[in-house]
Coordinates of C-alpha atoms in Angstrom, one line a residue:
X1 CA -10.7 9.6 -28.8
X2 CA -12.8 13.1 -26.9
X3 CA -11.0 16.2 -26.0
X4 CA -9.9 17.5 -23.1
X5 CA -12.8 20.1 -21.8
X6 CA -10.6 21.1 -17.9
X7 CA -7.3 21.6 -18.0
X8 CA -5.4 19.8 -15.6
X9 CA -3.4 21.4 -13.7
X10 CA 1.3 21.4 -13.2
X11 CA 2.0 18.1 -10.8
X12 CA -0.7 15.8 -12.6
X13 CA 0.2 12.4 -13.3
X14 CA -1.1 11.0 -16.4
X15 CA -1.0 7.9 -18.4
X16 CA -0.5 7.3 -21.6
X17 CA -3.2 5.3 -23.3
X18 CA -1.4 4.8 -26.5
X19 CA 1.5 5.3 -28.2
X20 CA 2.5 8.5 -29.6
X21 CA 5.6 9.5 -32.0
X22 CA 7.1 12.9 -32.2
X23 CA 5.8 15.3 -34.9
X24 CA 7.5 18.1 -34.8
X25 CA 10.9 18.4 -32.4
X26 CA 8.6 20.2 -29.9
X27 CA 6.8 16.6 -29.1
X28 CA 7.3 14.2 -26.6
X29 CA 6.8 10.9 -26.9
X30 CA 5.7 7.7 -25.2
X31 CA 4.2 4.1 -25.7
X32 CA 1.0 3.2 -24.1
X33 CA 1.1 2.6 -20.1
X34 CA 3.7 5.4 -19.6
X35 CA 3.3 7.5 -16.6
X36 CA 4.3 11.1 -17.3
X37 CA 4.1 14.5 -15.5
X38 CA 1.9 17.8 -17.0
X39 CA 5.1 20.8 -16.1
X40 CA 1.9 23.3 -17.7
X41 CA -0.6 24.2 -19.7
X42 CA -0.8 25.6 -23.1
X43 CA -3.5 28.1 -25.2
X44 CA -4.3 24.7 -27.0
X45 CA -6.5 22.1 -24.7
X46 CA -5.9 19.6 -27.3
X47 CA -2.1 19.9 -25.8
X48 CA 0.3 19.6 -22.8
X49 CA 3.4 20.4 -21.7
X50 CA 4.7 17.5 -20.2
X51 CA 8.2 15.4 -19.0
X52 CA 8.7 11.7 -18.5
X53 CA 10.5 9.6 -16.4
X54 CA 14.1 10.8 -17.2
X55 CA 12.9 14.8 -17.6
X56 CA 12.6 15.1 -20.9
X57 CA 9.7 18.0 -22.2
X58 CA 7.8 18.6 -24.7
X59 CA 4.3 18.7 -25.5
X60 CA 1.0 15.7 -25.3
X61 CA -1.7 15.1 -27.2
X62 CA -4.1 15.4 -24.3
X63 CA -6.2 12.8 -26.1
X64 CA -3.9 10.4 -25.7
X65 CA -3.4 10.4 -21.5
X66 CA -5.5 9.9 -18.8
X67 CA -5.8 11.5 -15.8
X68 CA -4.3 9.4 -12.3
X69 CA -7.1 9.6 -10.4
X70 CA -7.4 7.8 -6.5
X71 CA -9.4 5.2 -6.5
X72 CA -12.4 6.6 -4.0
X73 CA -12.4 6.5 -0.5
X74 CA -14.5 3.8 0.3
X75 CA -14.4 2.1 -3.4
X76 CA -15.0 -1.4 -1.7
X77 CA -11.9 -4.0 -4.2
X78 CA -11.9 -7.7 -4.5
X79 CA -9.9 -10.4 -6.2
X80 CA -12.4 -12.1 -6.9
X81 CA -15.9 -10.4 -6.5
X82 CA -17.2 -13.6 -7.2
X83 CA -16.4 -15.7 -3.7
X84 CA -19.5 -15.5 -2.3
X85 CA -17.4 -16.5 1.5
X86 CA -19.5 -18.9 4.0
X87 CA -22.8 -18.7 2.4
X88 CA -25.5 -21.6 2.0
X89 CA -26.6 -24.4 -2.2
X90 CA -29.6 -22.6 -1.4
X91 CA -28.6 -19.0 -1.7
X92 CA -25.7 -19.6 -4.4
X93 CA -28.7 -20.9 -6.0
X94 CA -31.1 -18.1 -5.4
X95 CA -28.1 -15.4 -5.8
X96 CA -27.2 -17.3 -10.0
X97 CA -31.0 -17.4 -11.0
X98 CA -32.4 -16.7 -13.6
X99 CA -30.6 -18.9 -14.4
X100 CA -28.0 -18.3 -17.4
X101 CA -25.4 -21.3 -18.8
X102 CA -22.2 -20.6 -17.9
X103 CA -23.2 -17.8 -14.6
X104 CA -21.2 -18.1 -11.3
X105 CA -19.7 -18.1 -8.3
X106 CA -17.2 -19.8 -5.7
X107 CA -17.8 -20.2 -1.8
X108 CA -17.4 -21.1 1.2
X109 CA -17.7 -25.0 1.6
X110 CA -20.7 -25.8 4.7
X111 CA -20.3 -29.3 4.7
X112 CA -15.8 -29.2 4.2
X113 CA -14.3 -27.0 6.3
X114 CA -11.5 -25.1 4.8
X115 CA -12.7 -25.7 0.9
X116 CA -14.7 -24.5 -1.0
X117 CA -17.3 -24.9 -3.5
X118 CA -17.8 -24.2 -7.4
X119 CA -21.0 -22.7 -7.8
X120 CA -22.1 -22.7 -11.9
X121 CA -25.3 -22.5 -13.1
X122 CA -25.5 -24.9 -16.7
X123 CA -28.9 -25.7 -18.5
X124 CA -31.7 -24.3 -16.4
X125 CA -29.4 -26.2 -13.2
X126 CA -27.0 -24.7 -10.9
X127 CA -23.8 -28.0 -10.1
X128 CA -22.0 -27.5 -7.2
X129 CA -18.5 -28.8 -7.2
X130 CA -16.8 -29.3 -4.8
X131 CA -12.7 -27.6 -4.6
X132 CA -10.9 -29.7 -2.3
X133 CA -7.3 -28.0 -0.5
X134 CA -4.7 -30.6 0.0
X135 CA -1.0 -30.5 0.5
X136 CA -1.0 -27.2 -0.2
X137 CA -2.4 -26.3 -3.7
X138 CA -6.9 -26.6 -4.3
X139 CA -7.9 -29.3 -7.2
X140 CA -11.7 -30.1 -8.3
X141 CA -11.0 -33.1 -10.3
X142 CA -7.4 -34.4 -8.3
X143 CA -6.2 -33.9 -11.7
X144 CA -4.9 -30.2 -12.0
X145 CA -4.2 -28.1 -9.3
X146 CA -3.8 -25.1 -8.6
X147 CA -2.0 -22.0 -5.9
X148 CA -5.2 -19.8 -5.3
X149 CA -9.0 -19.2 -6.0
X150 CA -8.4 -16.8 -9.3
X151 CA -6.1 -19.3 -10.9
X152 CA -8.4 -21.8 -10.5
X153 CA -11.1 -19.8 -12.1
X154 CA -8.9 -18.4 -14.7
X155 CA -8.2 -21.8 -16.0
X156 CA -12.4 -23.3 -15.8
X157 CA -12.9 -20.3 -17.5
X158 CA -10.9 -20.6 -21.1
X159 CA -11.3 -23.8 -20.4
X160 CA -14.3 -26.5 -19.5
X161 CA -11.6 -29.2 -18.6
X162 CA -14.8 -30.9 -17.4
X163 CA -17.0 -29.3 -16.4
X164 CA -20.2 -28.3 -17.2
X165 CA -20.0 -25.2 -18.5
X166 CA -16.9 -23.0 -18.8
X167 CA -16.8 -19.7 -16.0
X168 CA -18.8 -17.6 -18.3
X169 CA -20.3 -14.3 -15.9
X170 CA -18.9 -14.1 -12.9
X171 CA -22.4 -13.0 -9.7
X172 CA -21.0 -9.7 -7.9
X173 CA -20.7 -10.0 -5.1
X174 CA -23.6 -7.0 -3.7
X175 CA -21.3 -3.8 -3.6
X176 CA -17.4 -4.8 -4.6
X177 CA -15.7 -3.9 -7.1
X178 CA -13.4 -5.6 -9.2
X179 CA -9.9 -4.7 -8.7
X180 CA -8.3 -5.1 -12.2
X181 CA -11.1 -3.5 -13.6
X182 CA -10.9 -0.1 -11.4
X183 CA -7.1 -0.3 -10.9
X184 CA -7.7 0.0 -14.9
X185 CA -9.9 2.8 -15.0
X186 CA -8.1 4.8 -12.5
X187 CA -4.9 4.9 -14.9
X188 CA -3.5 2.8 -11.7
X189 CA -2.8 -1.0 -14.2
X190 CA 0.1 -1.6 -14.8
X191 CA 1.5 -4.1 -17.3
X192 CA 3.0 -7.9 -17.1
X193 CA 5.4 -7.0 -19.7
X194 CA 6.9 -4.1 -19.2
X195 CA 8.5 -5.6 -15.4
X196 CA 10.9 -8.0 -15.1
X197 CA 11.8 -9.2 -12.2
X198 CA 15.2 -9.2 -10.8
X199 CA 16.4 -10.8 -7.0
X200 CA 15.0 -10.6 -3.0
X201 CA 15.5 -7.3 -1.6
X202 CA 13.6 -9.0 0.8
X203 CA 11.5 -11.3 2.7
X204 CA 8.4 -9.2 4.8
X205 CA 5.1 -11.8 6.3
X206 CA 3.5 -12.3 3.0
X207 CA 5.5 -12.9 0.6
X208 CA 8.7 -11.7 -1.6
X209 CA 9.8 -8.1 -2.3
X210 CA 11.8 -8.2 -5.2
X211 CA 14.1 -5.3 -6.9
X212 CA 12.7 -4.6 -10.6
X213 CA 13.3 -3.6 -13.9
X214 CA 9.7 -1.4 -14.9
X215 CA 10.1 0.5 -18.4
X216 CA 14.6 0.9 -17.4
X217 CA 13.3 2.5 -14.1
X218 CA 14.3 0.5 -11.6
X219 CA 11.6 -0.5 -8.9
X220 CA 10.9 -2.2 -5.3
X221 CA 7.6 -5.2 -6.1
X222 CA 5.9 -6.6 -3.2
X223 CA 5.2 -10.6 -5.2
X224 CA 2.0 -11.3 -2.8
X225 CA 0.2 -15.0 -3.6
X226 CA -1.9 -16.2 -1.5
X227 CA -6.3 -15.2 -1.6
X228 CA -6.9 -14.3 1.4
X229 CA -3.7 -11.9 2.0
X230 CA -3.5 -10.4 -1.8
X231 CA -7.2 -9.4 -0.8
X232 CA -5.1 -7.2 1.8
X233 CA -2.8 -6.1 -0.5
X234 CA -5.8 -4.1 -2.3
X235 CA -7.2 -2.5 0.1
X236 CA -3.0 -1.3 0.5
X237 CA -2.7 -0.2 -2.7
X238 CA -5.8 1.8 -2.4
X239 CA -4.7 3.8 0.9
X240 CA -1.3 4.2 -1.7
X241 CA -3.9 5.3 -4.9
X242 CA -5.1 8.2 -3.1
X243 CA -1.6 10.0 -1.0
X244 CA 1.0 11.6 -2.6
X245 CA 3.6 13.8 -0.8
X246 CA 8.0 13.6 -0.9
X247 CA 7.8 12.2 3.0
X248 CA 5.6 8.7 1.7
X249 CA 6.8 5.8 -0.2
X250 CA 4.8 6.9 -3.9
X251 CA 2.8 3.7 -5.9
X252 CA 3.7 3.8 -9.1
X253 CA 1.5 1.2 -10.1
X254 CA -0.6 -2.8 -8.9
X255 CA -0.1 -5.4 -11.9
X256 CA -3.3 -7.8 -11.7
X257 CA -3.3 -9.2 -15.0
X258 CA -1.4 -12.5 -13.6
X259 CA -3.2 -14.8 -11.9
X260 CA -0.5 -16.5 -9.3
X261 CA 0.2 -13.7 -8.2
X262 CA -0.5 -10.1 -7.3
X263 CA 2.6 -7.6 -7.5
X264 CA 2.8 -3.8 -5.7
X265 CA 4.5 -1.9 -7.5
X266 CA 6.5 1.1 -5.8
X267 CA 9.3 3.9 -6.3
X268 CA 12.7 1.9 -5.4
X269 CA 14.7 3.1 -1.4
X270 CA 18.2 2.7 -1.8
X271 CA 19.3 1.9 1.0
X272 CA 16.8 0.4 2.4
X273 CA 14.9 1.2 6.2
X274 CA 15.9 3.4 7.9
X275 CA 16.7 1.2 11.5
X276 CA 19.0 -1.2 9.5
X277 CA 20.7 1.9 7.5
X278 CA 21.4 3.4 11.2
X279 CA 22.4 0.6 12.5
X280 CA 25.2 0.0 9.9
X281 CA 26.2 3.3 10.1
X282 CA 26.1 4.8 13.7
X283 CA 27.7 7.8 15.6
X284 CA 30.5 7.5 13.3
X285 CA 29.2 8.1 10.1
X286 CA 25.5 9.5 10.8
X287 CA 26.2 12.9 12.4
X288 CA 23.1 15.5 14.2
X289 CA 22.6 17.2 11.3
X290 CA 21.8 14.5 9.5
X291 CA 19.2 12.3 12.5
X292 CA 17.7 15.8 12.6
X293 CA 17.3 16.1 9.3
X294 CA 15.4 11.7 9.0
X295 CA 13.3 13.1 12.1
X296 CA 12.1 16.3 9.8
X297 CA 11.1 14.4 6.6
X298 CA 9.2 11.9 9.2
X299 CA 7.1 15.0 10.7
X300 CA 6.9 15.6 7.5
X301 CA 5.4 12.9 5.2
X302 CA 3.9 12.6 9.1
X303 CA 2.0 16.3 8.9
X304 CA 0.6 14.6 5.6
X305 CA -0.9 11.9 7.2
X306 CA -3.0 13.7 9.7
X307 CA -4.1 16.7 7.6
X308 CA -5.4 13.8 5.1
X309 CA -7.2 12.0 8.0
X310 CA -5.2 9.1 7.5
X311 CA -3.6 7.1 10.4
X312 CA -1.1 4.8 9.8
X313 CA -0.7 2.6 12.9
X314 CA 2.2 1.3 12.2
X315 CA 5.2 3.9 12.3
X316 CA 8.2 2.7 13.3
X317 CA 12.2 3.3 12.2
X318 CA 12.1 -0.9 10.7
X319 CA 8.8 1.0 8.0
X320 CA 10.5 4.4 7.1
X321 CA 12.7 3.8 3.8
X322 CA 15.7 5.4 3.2
X323 CA 16.8 6.7 -0.7
X324 CA 19.6 6.9 -2.5
X325 CA 19.5 10.9 -1.6
X326 CA 18.7 10.5 1.9
X327 CA 15.7 11.6 2.1
X328 CA 13.6 9.2 4.8
X329 CA 10.6 8.2 3.7
X330 CA 7.3 6.6 5.4
X331 CA 6.5 3.0 3.5
X332 CA 4.0 -0.3 4.5
X333 CA 0.5 1.6 5.0
X334 CA -0.3 -1.8 5.4
X335 CA -2.1 -1.2 8.7
X336 CA -3.6 2.6 7.9
X337 CA -7.0 3.5 7.6
X338 CA -9.3 6.8 8.1
X339 CA -8.8 8.7 11.5
X340 CA -10.4 6.2 13.9
X341 CA -11.0 3.2 12.9
X342 CA -9.6 -0.1 15.5
X343 CA -9.1 -3.1 14.8
X344 CA -7.6 -5.6 16.4
X345 CA -5.1 -5.3 18.3
X346 CA -3.0 -8.7 18.5
X347 CA -0.8 -9.1 16.0
X348 CA 0.8 -4.6 17.0
X349 CA 4.3 -3.6 18.2
X350 CA 3.5 -4.0 21.8
X351 CA 6.8 -1.3 22.0
X352 CA 5.8 1.5 19.2
X353 CA 1.8 1.7 19.7
X354 CA -0.1 3.8 22.7
X355 CA -1.5 3.1 25.0
X356 CA -4.7 3.6 24.2
X357 CA -4.3 1.9 21.5
X358 CA -3.6 -1.4 23.0
X359 CA -6.0 -1.1 26.0
X360 CA -8.5 0.6 24.0
X361 CA -8.1 0.0 20.3
X362 CA -8.1 3.6 20.0
X363 CA -6.3 4.3 17.0
X364 CA -5.5 8.1 15.2
X365 CA -3.7 10.7 14.8
X366 CA -2.8 10.6 18.5
X367 CA -2.2 8.2 19.1
X368 CA 0.8 7.9 15.1
X369 CA 2.3 10.4 18.1
X370 CA 3.1 8.4 20.6
X371 CA 5.2 5.8 17.8
X372 CA 6.3 9.1 16.2
X373 CA 7.7 9.7 19.9
X374 CA 9.2 6.1 19.6
X375 CA 10.7 6.7 16.8
X376 CA 13.3 9.8 17.1
X377 CA 14.2 8.0 20.6
X378 CA 15.5 5.4 18.0
X379 CA 16.9 8.0 15.6
X380 CA 18.5 9.0 18.0
X381 CA 20.1 5.8 20.0
X382 CA 21.1 4.0 16.2
X383 CA 18.9 2.5 15.9
X384 CA 18.1 0.4 19.2
X385 CA 15.5 -1.6 20.1
X386 CA 13.4 0.6 23.1
X387 CA 13.2 0.0 26.5
X388 CA 15.6 -1.9 26.4
X389 CA 16.7 -3.8 29.4
X390 CA 13.1 -3.9 29.9
X391 CA 10.9 -7.3 29.4
X392 CA 8.6 -6.7 27.5
X393 CA 5.1 -7.5 29.5
X394 CA 7.3 -5.1 32.0
X395 CA 6.8 -2.1 29.2
X396 CA 3.6 -1.6 29.1
X397 CA 2.0 -1.7 33.1
X398 CA 5.3 0.6 33.1
X399 CA 4.6 3.4 31.3
X400 CA 0.9 4.0 32.3
X401 CA 2.4 3.9 35.3
X402 CA 4.8 7.5 33.8
X403 CA 7.0 5.7 33.5
X404 CA 9.4 7.3 29.9
X405 CA 12.8 6.3 28.2
X406 CA 15.5 8.7 29.1
X407 CA 17.7 10.2 26.4
X408 CA 19.8 8.1 24.2
X409 CA 23.5 9.2 25.0
X410 CA 24.0 12.1 22.7
X411 CA 20.8 13.2 22.3
X412 CA 19.7 17.0 22.5
X413 CA 17.5 17.5 25.1
X414 CA 14.7 19.8 23.6
X415 CA 14.5 17.4 20.9
X416 CA 14.1 15.0 23.7
X417 CA 11.5 17.7 25.0
X418 CA 9.8 16.3 22.1
X419 CA 10.1 12.9 22.9
X420 CA 8.4 13.4 25.6
X421 CA 5.8 16.0 24.5
X422 CA 4.9 12.9 22.4
X423 CA 4.6 10.3 25.7
X424 CA 1.1 11.8 27.1
X425 CA -0.6 9.3 28.9
X426 CA -3.1 11.7 27.9
X427 CA -3.7 11.4 23.4
X428 CA -4.8 14.8 23.6
X429 CA -2.4 16.4 25.2
X430 CA 0.7 15.4 22.2
X431 CA 1.2 17.8 19.8
X432 CA -0.6 17.9 16.4
X433 CA 2.4 17.0 13.4
X434 CA 1.9 20.3 12.3
X435 CA 4.5 21.3 15.9
X436 CA 6.0 18.7 16.0
X437 CA 6.6 19.6 12.3
X438 CA 7.6 23.5 12.7
X439 CA 9.5 22.5 16.5
X440 CA 12.4 21.0 14.4
X441 CA 12.4 23.3 11.7
X442 CA 13.6 25.3 14.4
X443 CA 15.6 23.4 16.1
X444 CA 17.7 23.2 12.4
X445 CA 17.2 26.8 12.4
X446 CA 18.3 27.3 15.5
X447 CA 21.1 24.8 15.0
X448 CA 20.9 23.8 18.4
X449 CA 21.6 19.6 17.7

């Protein structure tokens, strides 16, 4: 165990690599896998003052913990680094040369679209096994069936079970990094044994969202079982390791050791989505001060994304969550990528998306600002769907001719002016989130709501 040379700053998160028992009353005991926050650097570089999740503070040995780091942007993480996609039989055989028994890869089948092929080097030659997709399951011999490729590969890694050899060594696709290795290295891999799934709290497009218990704390858990979808969520988790702000839903870690599913574990937001919160309480419960606070919370989270050159792409009240203590936090980073990237627009929510993003696939902080204007309208209309009484097919043509929604009933004029600033057809004319946040703070200070 090596001594940490460079002191970590207060606020740094670290994860325990070992159990630590208290030696003096001033020490803070912890167990392997526990996440701790550095409170202060001590004169002795071998010790830090830290606190745990319940707020207990004490001294910890520096060489028992690992600093949590954001996974480097641009890293190509893969849950299936042995999956090479559409390559031919001949290309697979070249990749598995020189022959090494147990070296393997998986490719898409060229003869049977929709199926896969497991290619295994064995005693100097390559064997090709067709993986059949049958009634939602994968099988090689129609005796053992699997939910996904990760399960299948794990099975034949542990037991040859009729193959020429067990799978011993994956042939990694060039440029990819095994997701489990990278999440472990950077301190974000959690252990399945520490997680208890309690009940379903939502059904997403890609899988269930569960309430869970992780080491005694309530957490939200996205459970993704499908190969391709799980791979997409690895990209989401990678983004979340790089972002930390009080108004963004915080990633707690990722579980990739269970080959039947990928689990993304985040902080639990007890009061659910902002849109449901607004609709269920309404104007008799939520006063102007509360609406302004939610608006300010979201602007602060988005200013942080802006400062770090990230674009959310799907900002809406349904993707903002509310904590037990009424803090609004931006969530759902599934579409988040570094600024100015383009993407397929076919699945975009038309009523929330900026005209240039729909028309030219131009996504930027400025397109997020447009969406923030729509979100403000949602907040002040207590969760109404934008562009009421206008058919979806008519929304874009009317907006591009300069149409702007009217102010919601009871919305302060100063807030409506902010909405309209966000809805400039020229993206360059829209204010940055920093300015929006400053204007909302001014409204709050002057009690103009």
